[in-house]
mmCIF file of C-alpha atoms in Angstrom:
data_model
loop_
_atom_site.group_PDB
_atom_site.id
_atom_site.type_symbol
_atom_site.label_atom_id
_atom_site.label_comp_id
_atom_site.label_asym_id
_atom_site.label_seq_id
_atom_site.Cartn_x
_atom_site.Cartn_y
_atom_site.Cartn_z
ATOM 1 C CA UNK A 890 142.956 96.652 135.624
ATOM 2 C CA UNK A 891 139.823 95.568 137.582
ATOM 3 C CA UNK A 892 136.833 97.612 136.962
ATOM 4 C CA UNK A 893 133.697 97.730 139.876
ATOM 5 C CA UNK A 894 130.858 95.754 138.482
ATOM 6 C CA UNK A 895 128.656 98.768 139.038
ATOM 7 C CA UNK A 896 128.493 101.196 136.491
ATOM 8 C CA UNK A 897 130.901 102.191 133.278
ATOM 9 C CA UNK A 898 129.567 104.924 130.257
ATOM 10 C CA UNK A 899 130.298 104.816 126.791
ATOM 11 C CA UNK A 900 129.250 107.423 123.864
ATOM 12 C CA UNK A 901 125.718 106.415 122.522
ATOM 13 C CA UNK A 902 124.310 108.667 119.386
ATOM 14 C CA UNK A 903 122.506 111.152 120.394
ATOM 15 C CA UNK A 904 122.713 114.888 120.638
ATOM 16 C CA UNK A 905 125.599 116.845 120.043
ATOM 17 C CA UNK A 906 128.089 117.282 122.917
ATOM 18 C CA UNK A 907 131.817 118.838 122.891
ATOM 19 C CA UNK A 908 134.400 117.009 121.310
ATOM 20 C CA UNK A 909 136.291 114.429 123.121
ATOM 21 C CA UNK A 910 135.445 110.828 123.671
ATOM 22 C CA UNK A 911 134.975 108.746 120.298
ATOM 23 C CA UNK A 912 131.895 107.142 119.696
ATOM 24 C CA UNK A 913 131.001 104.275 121.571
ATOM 25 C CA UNK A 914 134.050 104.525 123.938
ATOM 26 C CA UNK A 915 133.846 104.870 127.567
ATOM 27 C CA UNK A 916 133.589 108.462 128.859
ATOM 28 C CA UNK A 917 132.808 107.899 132.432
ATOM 29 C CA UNK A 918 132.205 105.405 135.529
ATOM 30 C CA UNK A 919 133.801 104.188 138.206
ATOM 31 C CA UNK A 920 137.154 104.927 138.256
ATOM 32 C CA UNK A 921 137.022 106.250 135.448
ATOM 33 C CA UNK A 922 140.205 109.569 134.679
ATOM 34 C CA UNK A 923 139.579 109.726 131.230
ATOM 35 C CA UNK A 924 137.407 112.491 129.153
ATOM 36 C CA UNK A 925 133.850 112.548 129.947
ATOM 37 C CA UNK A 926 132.756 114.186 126.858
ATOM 38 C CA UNK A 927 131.802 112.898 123.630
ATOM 39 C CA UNK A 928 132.306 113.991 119.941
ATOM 40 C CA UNK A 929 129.483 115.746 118.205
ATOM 41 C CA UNK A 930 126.326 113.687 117.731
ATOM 42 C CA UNK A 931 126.892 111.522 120.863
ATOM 43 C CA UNK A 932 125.886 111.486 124.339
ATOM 44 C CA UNK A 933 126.969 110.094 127.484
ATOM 45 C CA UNK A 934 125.498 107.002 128.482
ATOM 46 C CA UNK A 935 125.837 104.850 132.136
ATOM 47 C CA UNK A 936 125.618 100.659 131.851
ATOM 48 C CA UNK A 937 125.665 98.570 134.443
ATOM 49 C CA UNK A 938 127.710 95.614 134.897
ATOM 50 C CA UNK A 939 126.066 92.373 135.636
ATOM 51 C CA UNK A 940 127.079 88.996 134.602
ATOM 52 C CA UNK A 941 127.468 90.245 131.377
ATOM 53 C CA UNK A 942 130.694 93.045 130.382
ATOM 54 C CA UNK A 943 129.663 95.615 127.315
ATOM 55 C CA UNK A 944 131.751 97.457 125.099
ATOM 56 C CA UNK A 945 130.760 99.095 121.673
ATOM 57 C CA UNK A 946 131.713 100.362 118.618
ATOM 58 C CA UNK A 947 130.150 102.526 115.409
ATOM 59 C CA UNK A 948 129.798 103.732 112.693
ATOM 60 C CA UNK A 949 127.108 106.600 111.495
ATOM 61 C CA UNK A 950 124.731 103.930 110.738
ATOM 62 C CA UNK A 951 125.515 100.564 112.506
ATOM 63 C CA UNK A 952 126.775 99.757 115.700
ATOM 64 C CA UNK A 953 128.154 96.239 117.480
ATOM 65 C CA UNK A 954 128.178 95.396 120.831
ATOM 66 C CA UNK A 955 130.205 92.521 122.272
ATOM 67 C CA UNK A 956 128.948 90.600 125.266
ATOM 68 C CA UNK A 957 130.491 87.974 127.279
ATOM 69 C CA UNK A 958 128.519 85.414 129.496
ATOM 70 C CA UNK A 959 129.988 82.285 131.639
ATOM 71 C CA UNK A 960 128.082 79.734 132.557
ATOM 72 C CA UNK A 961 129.256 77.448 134.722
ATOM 73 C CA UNK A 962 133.316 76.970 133.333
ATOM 74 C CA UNK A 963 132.206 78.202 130.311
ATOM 75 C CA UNK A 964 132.847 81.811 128.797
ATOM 76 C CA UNK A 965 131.264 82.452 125.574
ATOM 77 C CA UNK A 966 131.911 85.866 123.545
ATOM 78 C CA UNK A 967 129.324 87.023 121.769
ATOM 79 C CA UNK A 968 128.229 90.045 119.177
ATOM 80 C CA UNK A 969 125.073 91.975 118.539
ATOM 81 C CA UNK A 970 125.081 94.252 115.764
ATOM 82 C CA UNK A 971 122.086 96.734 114.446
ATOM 83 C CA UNK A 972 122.102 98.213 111.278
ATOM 84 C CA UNK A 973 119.304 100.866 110.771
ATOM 85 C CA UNK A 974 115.971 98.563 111.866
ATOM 86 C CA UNK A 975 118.169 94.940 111.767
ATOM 87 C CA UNK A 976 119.747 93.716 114.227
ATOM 88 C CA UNK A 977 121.962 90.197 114.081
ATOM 89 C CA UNK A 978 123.204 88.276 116.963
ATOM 90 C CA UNK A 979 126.296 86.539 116.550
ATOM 91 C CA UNK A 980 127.471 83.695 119.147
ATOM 92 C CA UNK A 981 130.387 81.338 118.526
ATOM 93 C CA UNK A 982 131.013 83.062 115.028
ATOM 94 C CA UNK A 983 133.674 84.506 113.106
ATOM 95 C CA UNK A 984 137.176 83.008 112.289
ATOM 96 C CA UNK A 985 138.260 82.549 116.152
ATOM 97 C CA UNK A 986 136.662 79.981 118.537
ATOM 98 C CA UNK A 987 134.012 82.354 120.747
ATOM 99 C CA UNK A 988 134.323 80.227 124.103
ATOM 100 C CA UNK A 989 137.175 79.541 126.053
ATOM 101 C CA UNK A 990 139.585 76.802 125.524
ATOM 102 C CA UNK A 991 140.929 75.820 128.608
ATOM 103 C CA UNK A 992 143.677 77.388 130.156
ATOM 104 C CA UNK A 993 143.270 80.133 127.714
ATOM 105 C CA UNK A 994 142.145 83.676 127.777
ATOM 106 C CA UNK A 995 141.070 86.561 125.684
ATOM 107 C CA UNK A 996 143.280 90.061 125.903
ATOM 108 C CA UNK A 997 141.634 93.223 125.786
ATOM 109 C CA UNK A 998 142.277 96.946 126.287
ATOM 110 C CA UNK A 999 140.026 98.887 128.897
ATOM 111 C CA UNK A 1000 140.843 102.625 127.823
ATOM 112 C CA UNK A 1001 139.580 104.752 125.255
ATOM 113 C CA UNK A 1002 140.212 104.770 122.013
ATOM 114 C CA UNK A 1003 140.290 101.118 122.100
ATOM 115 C CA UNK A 1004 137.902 100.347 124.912
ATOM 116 C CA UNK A 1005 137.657 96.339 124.669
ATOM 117 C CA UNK A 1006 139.368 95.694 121.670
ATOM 118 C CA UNK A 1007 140.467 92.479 121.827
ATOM 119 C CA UNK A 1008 144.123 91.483 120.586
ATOM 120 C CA UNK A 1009 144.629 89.172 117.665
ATOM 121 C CA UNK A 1010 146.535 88.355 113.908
ATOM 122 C CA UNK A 1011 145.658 90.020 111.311
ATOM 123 C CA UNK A 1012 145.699 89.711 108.231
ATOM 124 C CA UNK A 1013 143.887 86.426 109.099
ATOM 125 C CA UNK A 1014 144.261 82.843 107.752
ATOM 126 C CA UNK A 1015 141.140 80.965 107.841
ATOM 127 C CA UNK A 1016 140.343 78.597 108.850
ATOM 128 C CA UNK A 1017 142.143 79.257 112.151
ATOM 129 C CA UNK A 1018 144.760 82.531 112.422
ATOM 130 C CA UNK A 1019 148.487 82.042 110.738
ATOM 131 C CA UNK A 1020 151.322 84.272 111.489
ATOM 132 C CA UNK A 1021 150.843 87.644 111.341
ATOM 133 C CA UNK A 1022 150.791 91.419 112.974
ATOM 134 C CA UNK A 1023 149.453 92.116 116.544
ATOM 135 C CA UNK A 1024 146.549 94.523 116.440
ATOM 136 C CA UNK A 1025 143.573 95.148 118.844
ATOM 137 C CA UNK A 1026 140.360 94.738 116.705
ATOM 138 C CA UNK A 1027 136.986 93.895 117.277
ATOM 139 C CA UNK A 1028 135.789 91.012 119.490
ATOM 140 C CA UNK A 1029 134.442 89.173 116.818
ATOM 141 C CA UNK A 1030 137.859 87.614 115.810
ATOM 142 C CA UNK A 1031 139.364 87.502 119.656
ATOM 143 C CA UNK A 1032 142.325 85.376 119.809
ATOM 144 C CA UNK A 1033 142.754 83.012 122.711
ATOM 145 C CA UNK A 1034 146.189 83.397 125.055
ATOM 146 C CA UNK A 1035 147.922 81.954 127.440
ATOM 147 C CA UNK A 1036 151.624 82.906 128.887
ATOM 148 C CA UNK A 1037 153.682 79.066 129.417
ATOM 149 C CA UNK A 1038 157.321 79.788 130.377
ATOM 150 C CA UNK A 1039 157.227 83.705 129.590
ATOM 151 C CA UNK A 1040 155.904 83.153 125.772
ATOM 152 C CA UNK A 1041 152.581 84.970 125.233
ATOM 153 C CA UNK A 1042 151.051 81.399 123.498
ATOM 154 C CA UNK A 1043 148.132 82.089 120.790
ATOM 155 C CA UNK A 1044 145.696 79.288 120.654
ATOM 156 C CA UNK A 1045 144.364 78.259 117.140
ATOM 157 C CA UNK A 1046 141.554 76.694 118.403
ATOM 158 C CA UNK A 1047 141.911 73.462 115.680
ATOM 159 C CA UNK A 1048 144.380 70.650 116.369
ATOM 160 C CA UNK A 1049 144.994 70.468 113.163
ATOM 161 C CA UNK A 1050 146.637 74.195 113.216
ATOM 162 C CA UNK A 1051 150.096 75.194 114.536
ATOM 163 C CA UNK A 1052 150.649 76.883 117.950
ATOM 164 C CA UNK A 1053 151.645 80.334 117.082
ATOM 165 C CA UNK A 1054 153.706 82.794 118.874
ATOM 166 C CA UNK A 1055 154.210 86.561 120.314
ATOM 167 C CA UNK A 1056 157.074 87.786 118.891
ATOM 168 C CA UNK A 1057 158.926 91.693 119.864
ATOM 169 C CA UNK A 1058 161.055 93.668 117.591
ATOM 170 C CA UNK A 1059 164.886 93.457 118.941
ATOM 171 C CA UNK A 1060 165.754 96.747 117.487
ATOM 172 C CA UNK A 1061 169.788 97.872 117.063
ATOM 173 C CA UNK A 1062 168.975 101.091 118.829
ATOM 174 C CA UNK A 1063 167.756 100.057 122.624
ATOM 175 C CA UNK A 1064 166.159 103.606 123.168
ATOM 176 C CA UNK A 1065 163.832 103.088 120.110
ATOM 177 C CA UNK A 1066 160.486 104.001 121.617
ATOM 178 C CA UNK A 1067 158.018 101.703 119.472
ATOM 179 C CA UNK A 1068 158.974 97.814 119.186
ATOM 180 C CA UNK A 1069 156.755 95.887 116.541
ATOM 181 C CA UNK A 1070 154.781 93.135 117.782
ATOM 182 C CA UNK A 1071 153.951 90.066 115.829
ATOM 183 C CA UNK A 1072 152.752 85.801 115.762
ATOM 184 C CA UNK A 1073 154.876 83.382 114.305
ATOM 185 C CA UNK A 1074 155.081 79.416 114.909
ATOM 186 C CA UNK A 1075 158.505 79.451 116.386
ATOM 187 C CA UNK A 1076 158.955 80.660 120.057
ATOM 188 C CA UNK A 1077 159.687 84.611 120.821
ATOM 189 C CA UNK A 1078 163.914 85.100 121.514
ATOM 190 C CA UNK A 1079 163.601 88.431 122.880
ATOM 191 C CA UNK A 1080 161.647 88.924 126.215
ATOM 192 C CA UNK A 1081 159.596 87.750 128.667
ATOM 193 C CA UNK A 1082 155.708 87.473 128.635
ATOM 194 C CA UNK A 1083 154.192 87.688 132.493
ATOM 195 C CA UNK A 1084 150.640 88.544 133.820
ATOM 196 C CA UNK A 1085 150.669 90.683 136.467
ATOM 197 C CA UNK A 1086 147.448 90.064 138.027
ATOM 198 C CA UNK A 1087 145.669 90.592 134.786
ATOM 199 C CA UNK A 1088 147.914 92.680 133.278
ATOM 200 C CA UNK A 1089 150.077 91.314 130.372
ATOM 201 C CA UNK A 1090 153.719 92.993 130.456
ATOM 202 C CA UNK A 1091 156.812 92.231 128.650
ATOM 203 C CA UNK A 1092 160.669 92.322 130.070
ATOM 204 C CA UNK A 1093 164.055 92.215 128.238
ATOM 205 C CA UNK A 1094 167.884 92.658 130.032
ATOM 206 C CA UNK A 1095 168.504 95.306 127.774
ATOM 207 C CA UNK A 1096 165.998 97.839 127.887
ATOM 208 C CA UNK A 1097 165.225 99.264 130.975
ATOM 209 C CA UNK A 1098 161.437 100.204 130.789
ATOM 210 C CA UNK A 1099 159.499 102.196 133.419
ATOM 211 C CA UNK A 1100 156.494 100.436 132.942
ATOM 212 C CA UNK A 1101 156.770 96.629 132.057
ATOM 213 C CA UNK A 1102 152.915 97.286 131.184
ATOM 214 C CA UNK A 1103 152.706 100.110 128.292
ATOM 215 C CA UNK A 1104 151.787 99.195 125.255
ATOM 216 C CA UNK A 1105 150.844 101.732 121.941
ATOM 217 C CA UNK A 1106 148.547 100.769 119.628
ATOM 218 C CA UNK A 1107 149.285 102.781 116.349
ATOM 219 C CA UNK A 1108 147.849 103.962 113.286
ATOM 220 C CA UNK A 1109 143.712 103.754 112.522
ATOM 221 C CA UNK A 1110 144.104 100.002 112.021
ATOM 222 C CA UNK A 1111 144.830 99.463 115.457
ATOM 223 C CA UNK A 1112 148.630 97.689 115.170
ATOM 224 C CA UNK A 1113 150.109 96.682 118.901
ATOM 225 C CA UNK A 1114 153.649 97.723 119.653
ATOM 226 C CA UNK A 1115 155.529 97.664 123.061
ATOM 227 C CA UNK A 1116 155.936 101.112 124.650
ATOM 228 C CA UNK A 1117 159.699 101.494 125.744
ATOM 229 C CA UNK A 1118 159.292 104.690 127.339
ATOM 230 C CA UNK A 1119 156.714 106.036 129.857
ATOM 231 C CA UNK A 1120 153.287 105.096 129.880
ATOM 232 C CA UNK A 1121 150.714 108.242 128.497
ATOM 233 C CA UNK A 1122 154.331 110.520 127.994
ATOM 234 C CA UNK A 1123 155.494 111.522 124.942
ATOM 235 C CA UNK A 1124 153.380 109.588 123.366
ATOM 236 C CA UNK A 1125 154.538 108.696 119.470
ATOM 237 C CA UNK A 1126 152.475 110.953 117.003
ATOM 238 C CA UNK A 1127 149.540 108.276 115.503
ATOM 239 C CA UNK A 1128 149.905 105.994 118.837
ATOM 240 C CA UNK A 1129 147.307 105.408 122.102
ATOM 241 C CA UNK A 1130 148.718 104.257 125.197
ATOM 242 C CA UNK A 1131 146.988 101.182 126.787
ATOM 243 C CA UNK A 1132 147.484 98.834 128.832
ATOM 244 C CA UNK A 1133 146.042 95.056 128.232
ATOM 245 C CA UNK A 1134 144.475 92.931 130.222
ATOM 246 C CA UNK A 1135 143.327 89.389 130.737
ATOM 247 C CA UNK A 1136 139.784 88.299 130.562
ATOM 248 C CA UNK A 1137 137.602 84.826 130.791
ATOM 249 C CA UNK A 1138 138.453 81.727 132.210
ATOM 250 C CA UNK A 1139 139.267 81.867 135.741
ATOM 251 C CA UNK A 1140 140.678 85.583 135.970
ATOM 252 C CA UNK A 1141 137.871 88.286 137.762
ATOM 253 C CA UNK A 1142 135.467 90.214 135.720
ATOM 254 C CA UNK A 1143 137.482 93.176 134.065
#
C-alpha cells in the first residue's frame, strides 16, 4: 500500500483524548480510514514525510522511533530511542544487518496496531536469525526478504549462516481460518510467495482465499499467521488484520 509522502499522524503523549488508537500508532493522514482518536494520555499528532519514513512505539516512559534514509543505493534503518532526558541513536545495530543487502527488502505492516512493524524470527539466534516463528516486531531486528521462485527467502546477512525459509501451516481442515507461519532452512511445500506491487500475498490450490493479501497477526507478541478468510471480517478473537508490504531497495517509499 503506497502512502502520499505528505502527511501521516500517530499518537504522541499528551493530553487525554477518547479511547481508540494505541499509543504511537497512526490515527490519521492521508488516506488514512482508520480511528482518529487516541487512548487516554495521548494526542494526535501530523508528520510529514520527507526522505525519511517514521513510525513509533511506547511505553509510559520511553519511546523509539525508527527511521529509514537511502542514500544513493543505499537504505539504512535506523532507531532513536528517549528514555526520560536520554536519548540513544542506534544505526546499523541490533542482531539483523540495518542496510540493505542487495536484492533484498524489509516487510512491514502500515495499519494500526502494528503500524511499521517489521517482520522477522523470533526467538532469535545470534549471531544472525535461525529458524523460528514469524512475528512483526520492532525495526530494530528487521529481517531482510526477497521472493525467488514463489519462496518468501530470509536473508541472514553472514555467509557463513544458512538461507532460511517462509514456511505455512498445511492444516487437515482447509477452512481453518488461521495458518501458522514460520522460517526454516529447507524450502516452503505449501504455497506460493508473490509481491503484488508491494504487497506480499500467499496462494495454495486448495484453499480458495478472497484476499491472497490478509494476514493476522495474533496474540500481544505480535505472531504472523495467514488469514484464510476475509480481510477485517470475522476477525479471530486476539488477531489484527494487516496487510504487509515491501520496503527499501528499489520498491517506492511506503
Amino acid at each position: 500500500m503506497m502512502l502520499s509522502r505528505t502527511a501521516a499522524a500517530v499518537c504522541l503523549f499528551g493530553g487525554a483524548v477518547i479511547a481508540q488508537q494505541q499509543g504511537w500508532g497512526q490515527c490519521g493522514g492521508i488516506n488514512w480510514s482508520g480511528g482518529t482518536t487516541c487512548v487516554s494520555g495521548y494526542i494526535c499528532t501530523f508528520l510529514k514525510y520527507g526522505t525519511s519514513i517514521w513510525g513509533w512505539t511506547s511505553t509510559a516512559s520511553s519511546m523509539t522511533r525508527a527511521t529509514s534514509t537511502r542514500t544513493g543505493a543505499s537504505t539504512t534503518l535506523s532507531t532513536v530511542t528517549t528514555t526520560g532526558a536520554t536519548t540513544t541513536t542506534g544505526v546499523g545495530s541490533g542482531t539483523y544487518p540495518t542496510t540493505l543487502q542487495s536484492g533484498y527488502y524489509w516487510v512491514r505492516a502500515v495499519a494500526s496496531p502494528n503500524y511499521h512493524s517489521y517482520l522477522q524470527a523470533a526467538p532469535t539466534a545470534t549471531p544472525s536469525p535461525g529458524p523460528g516463528d514469524a512475528y512483526l516486531l520492532s525495526a530494530s531486528k528487521a529481517g531482510q526478504f526477497n521472493i525467488i521462485d514463489g519462496q518468501l527467502v530470509y536473508n541472514p546477512g553472514s555467509s557463513s549462516s544458512e538461507t532460511l525459509y517462509m514456511w505455512v501451516e498445511d492444516p487437515a481442515n482447509k477452512t481453518q481460518r488461521t495458518l501458522k507461519t514460520w522460517f526454516d532452512a529447507e524450502e516452503n511445500s505449501y504455497g506460493k510467495f508473490a509481491f503484488q506491487g508491494d504487497t506480499l500475498t500467499w496462494t495454495v490450490d486448495d484453499i480458495k482465499r478472497p484476499n491472497a493479501a490478509a494476514w493476522l497477526v495474533c496474540g500481544d507478541a505480535g505472531q504472523l499467521y495467514i488469514n484464510t478468510g476475509a480481510y477485517a471480517y470475522d476477525t479471530p478473537e486476539g488477531c489484527a488484520d494487516q496487510t504487509i508490504h515491501s520496503y527499501g531497495g528499489s520498491t517506492a517509499d511506503v
